[in-house]
Amino acid sequence: VPRPDVSEERRTQILQAAMQVFAERGFHRARMDDIAHASGLSKGALYLYYKSKDAIIAALMRSLFTIELRGTRALLDAPDPVAERLIAITRMFTSELERMSVALPVLLEFYAVAARQRAVRQFLSEMFAEYQDILRAFVQQGIDRGELRPADPGDVAVTLIALYEGLAVIWVMAPHALHLGEQAEASVRLLLAGLTLP
Amino acid sequence: VPRPDVSEERRTQILQAAMQVFAERGFHRARMDDIAHASGLSKGALYLYYKSKDAIIAALMRSLFTIELRGTRALLDAPDPVAERLIAITRMFTSELERMSVALPVLLEFYAVAARQRAVRQFLSEMFAEYQDILRAFVQQGIDRGELRPADPGDVAVTLIALYEGLAVIWVMAPHALHLGEQAEASVRLLLAGLTLP
Amino acid sequence: VPRPDVSEERRTQILQAAMQVFAERGFHRARMDDIAHASGLSKGALYLYYKSKDAIIAALMRSLFTIELRGTRALLDAPDPVAERLIAITRMFTSELERMSVALPVLLEFYAVAARQRAVRQFLSEMFAEYQDILRAFVQQGIDRGELRPADPGDVAVTLIALYEGLAVIWVMAPHALHLGEQAEASVRLLLAGLTLP
Amino acid sequence: VPRPDVSEERRTQILQAAMQVFAERGFHRARMDDIAHASGLSKGALYLYYKSKDAIIAALMRSLFTIELRGTRALLDAPDPVAERLIAITRMFTSELERMSVALPVLLEFYAVAARQRAVRQFLSEMFAEYQDILRAFVQQGIDRGELRPADPGDVAVTLIALYEGLAVIWVMAPHALHLGEQAEASVRLLLAGLTLP
DNA sequence: AATGAATGAGTATTCATTCAT
DNA sequence: CATGAATGAATACTCATTCAT
């Protein structure tokens, strides 16, 4: 009697539970017992679907950083002015960040791990590179169309990502010191002010 | 015969060793044994100067984030154009970052801890606030002197800090993907381009 | 439609698989999963035929030590000289040992278990007693027929079994240090040399 | 203040406790907690002196099999007839075995492990080889002196060791079925009967 | 002040066994 | 009969902390 394959469901179940527990306790203080309890599964079941705690962490990292870039890429074909589309991207970014705000501690912990582990670092830097490519394309388009003044598109892309990253970090540290969405838009507008041609 | 007080020296010794070990292994995987060995002291001695491992971590955080802002503040009284001084500050920031690059993993780990612990978060957000105040003062001065066009000085200050933080994070993740000093200066110049009045 | 009873077949299947796995990994490191896999059955099926892992071990022990002594006993009625028949028995023993060489690690493990568990010890000592009885009968026959010089038949029987056991152990430890068949025959001939009457 | 080095004492303490626990429960069912308790030390202390449970087992094996062969070797220079000296060796062997009877289950377990692990097997076969060498020398001496009739000294040595091993195994299985000392002497006398020249 | 041997709480992982299907 | 997903008890090992010296 073939039963429906639940393994994908279980994996998701576990990752969601792990996310929650990791956010609360950090990678090291999170016990497999905690994850089991939070997932509604038994400890043994965790090991049916993930080889180890580290494997869960790795899977979580992958799922966390494999952001949906399709929406962003789609905007490349939109007719609107580049500046407007960059503002739209900024809004997408901040709303996404707000949506997954519980995950932010975990995200920062991944950064910390990346600083020490080459493999993680490599994975993250690929993510960065991909995002940078897209943003660079936007800027290049703006220059080509005469909407932006000539500037190194790579520099602008890195600047934008740095802004995003930095705002995210500050927001986590001092969530009440700034309104993420508004500040991000304001910051990007400041940057665009020097780039946009009238 | 009263001997000279070595306790301050010992504390420094311990913190330096801890920094090194934490950077290599992370807070949790760093053993008191490791710190003892790296500091040249015995394990017991660590406990003479610090109550616990957590106390060492806390002390390290304090010493790491209590940046020397005097140099930056002093620039407030300089006669040079604000834009030039902001570039100078940027250079100070990046060279400081490059100087203490071994500490960066520890710094990121503090961020991760902060995301989960109110007390740490509070401490860090105070640091941010202080730095923001200074930068805001620069911008205000620029506006007052007619060097910068009217803009929310707070927004600009946050934008600058976010840029710094973001570039630091990216630099840790992908050290070879950018030249920190040049990129930081380029980014700040892009931002200033929209702010500077001719 | 009554189907043929497969339970006996399954049990054999399981024991053969268990033997193989136990020989490779030892009782404790052998997993029920391994046995299931080696037997081509599912893990659940093992429990249909055996109550537990220990039950499999016990059944295996019984099947392993319930040696076929009929052949040996039959030789009691043969007309050949006792010495010749003892040599023949020795050959049967060694060839049997060589045939089931993969089982030897398991056999030694049973000895180790027996040393700690009364029930197992009892079972094994009964096996020994039975074998000793047979060998004693041979010796007695030899003395009665005037082929062997008077000696305690029990002592001789124990000596023979000890020789067999000892050679088996040495052969397992250092398989290349001796040729089991030749050495066993040589050893028994040395023993018979002092027993045989011209 | 240098304190006396207790590490050797601790190691002995641990090995003795381990021997006791292993004999009672077997290698796998023996818990580190048990050994700690039996040794009067804490669990952590075990790991100060031995890297792992396996390391304890290995050390125990070494201490168990590094038999004192000096006494046996010394007999090579004695003037007594070889046959008498072999009987003396037999007595030394059995009394040694009786003395360390609690260790016999552990010894058998080593045999079982050896059957599966090359390294252990190698270690044990070296022990056997050494013992065989000594016994061979005795036999050779007996032949040279005209006390024993010509026979392959190697064969005789192996036969003697097999006898010893086999008797030990039988004794463990059925301690009440034979008197080790008497049976061993009887068995060796039977063997010598065919070897000794009048 | 300083040492480092000793402690024992804490946890990831394994695997025999069960049972819904 | 048969399956294999799920369970959770059991245990080796680590390491922050203590304290006799």
PDB file of C-alpha atoms (C1' of nucleotides) in Angstrom, chain E residues 2-16:
ATOM      1  C1'  DA E   2      48.342  31.046  40.229  1.00  0.00           C
ATOM      2  C1'  DT E   3      47.771  26.323  38.902  1.00  0.00           C
ATOM      3  C1'  DG E   4      45.568  22.473  36.547  1.00  0.00           C
ATOM      4  C1'  DA E   5      43.250  18.187  38.164  1.00  0.00           C
ATOM      5  C1'  DA E   6      38.753  17.087  38.889  1.00  0.00           C
ATOM      6  C1'  DT E   7      33.843  17.559  38.280  1.00  0.00           C
ATOM      7  C1'  DG E   8      29.286  16.671  36.204  1.00  0.00           C
ATOM      8  C1'  DA E   9      25.666  18.950  33.735  1.00  0.00           C
ATOM      9  C1'  DG E  10      24.408  19.139  29.074  1.00  0.00           C
ATOM     10  C1'  DT E  11      23.454  17.128  24.163  1.00  0.00           C
ATOM     11  C1'  DA E  12      23.939  15.131  19.504  1.00  0.00           C
ATOM     12  C1'  DT E  13      23.244  10.907  17.736  1.00  0.00           C
ATOM     13  C1'  DT E  14      21.979   5.907  17.231  1.00  0.00           C
ATOM     14  C1'  DC E  15      19.032   2.137  16.733  1.00  0.00           C
ATOM     15  C1'  DA E  16      15.783  -1.590  18.662  1.00  0.00           C
TER      16       DA E  16
END
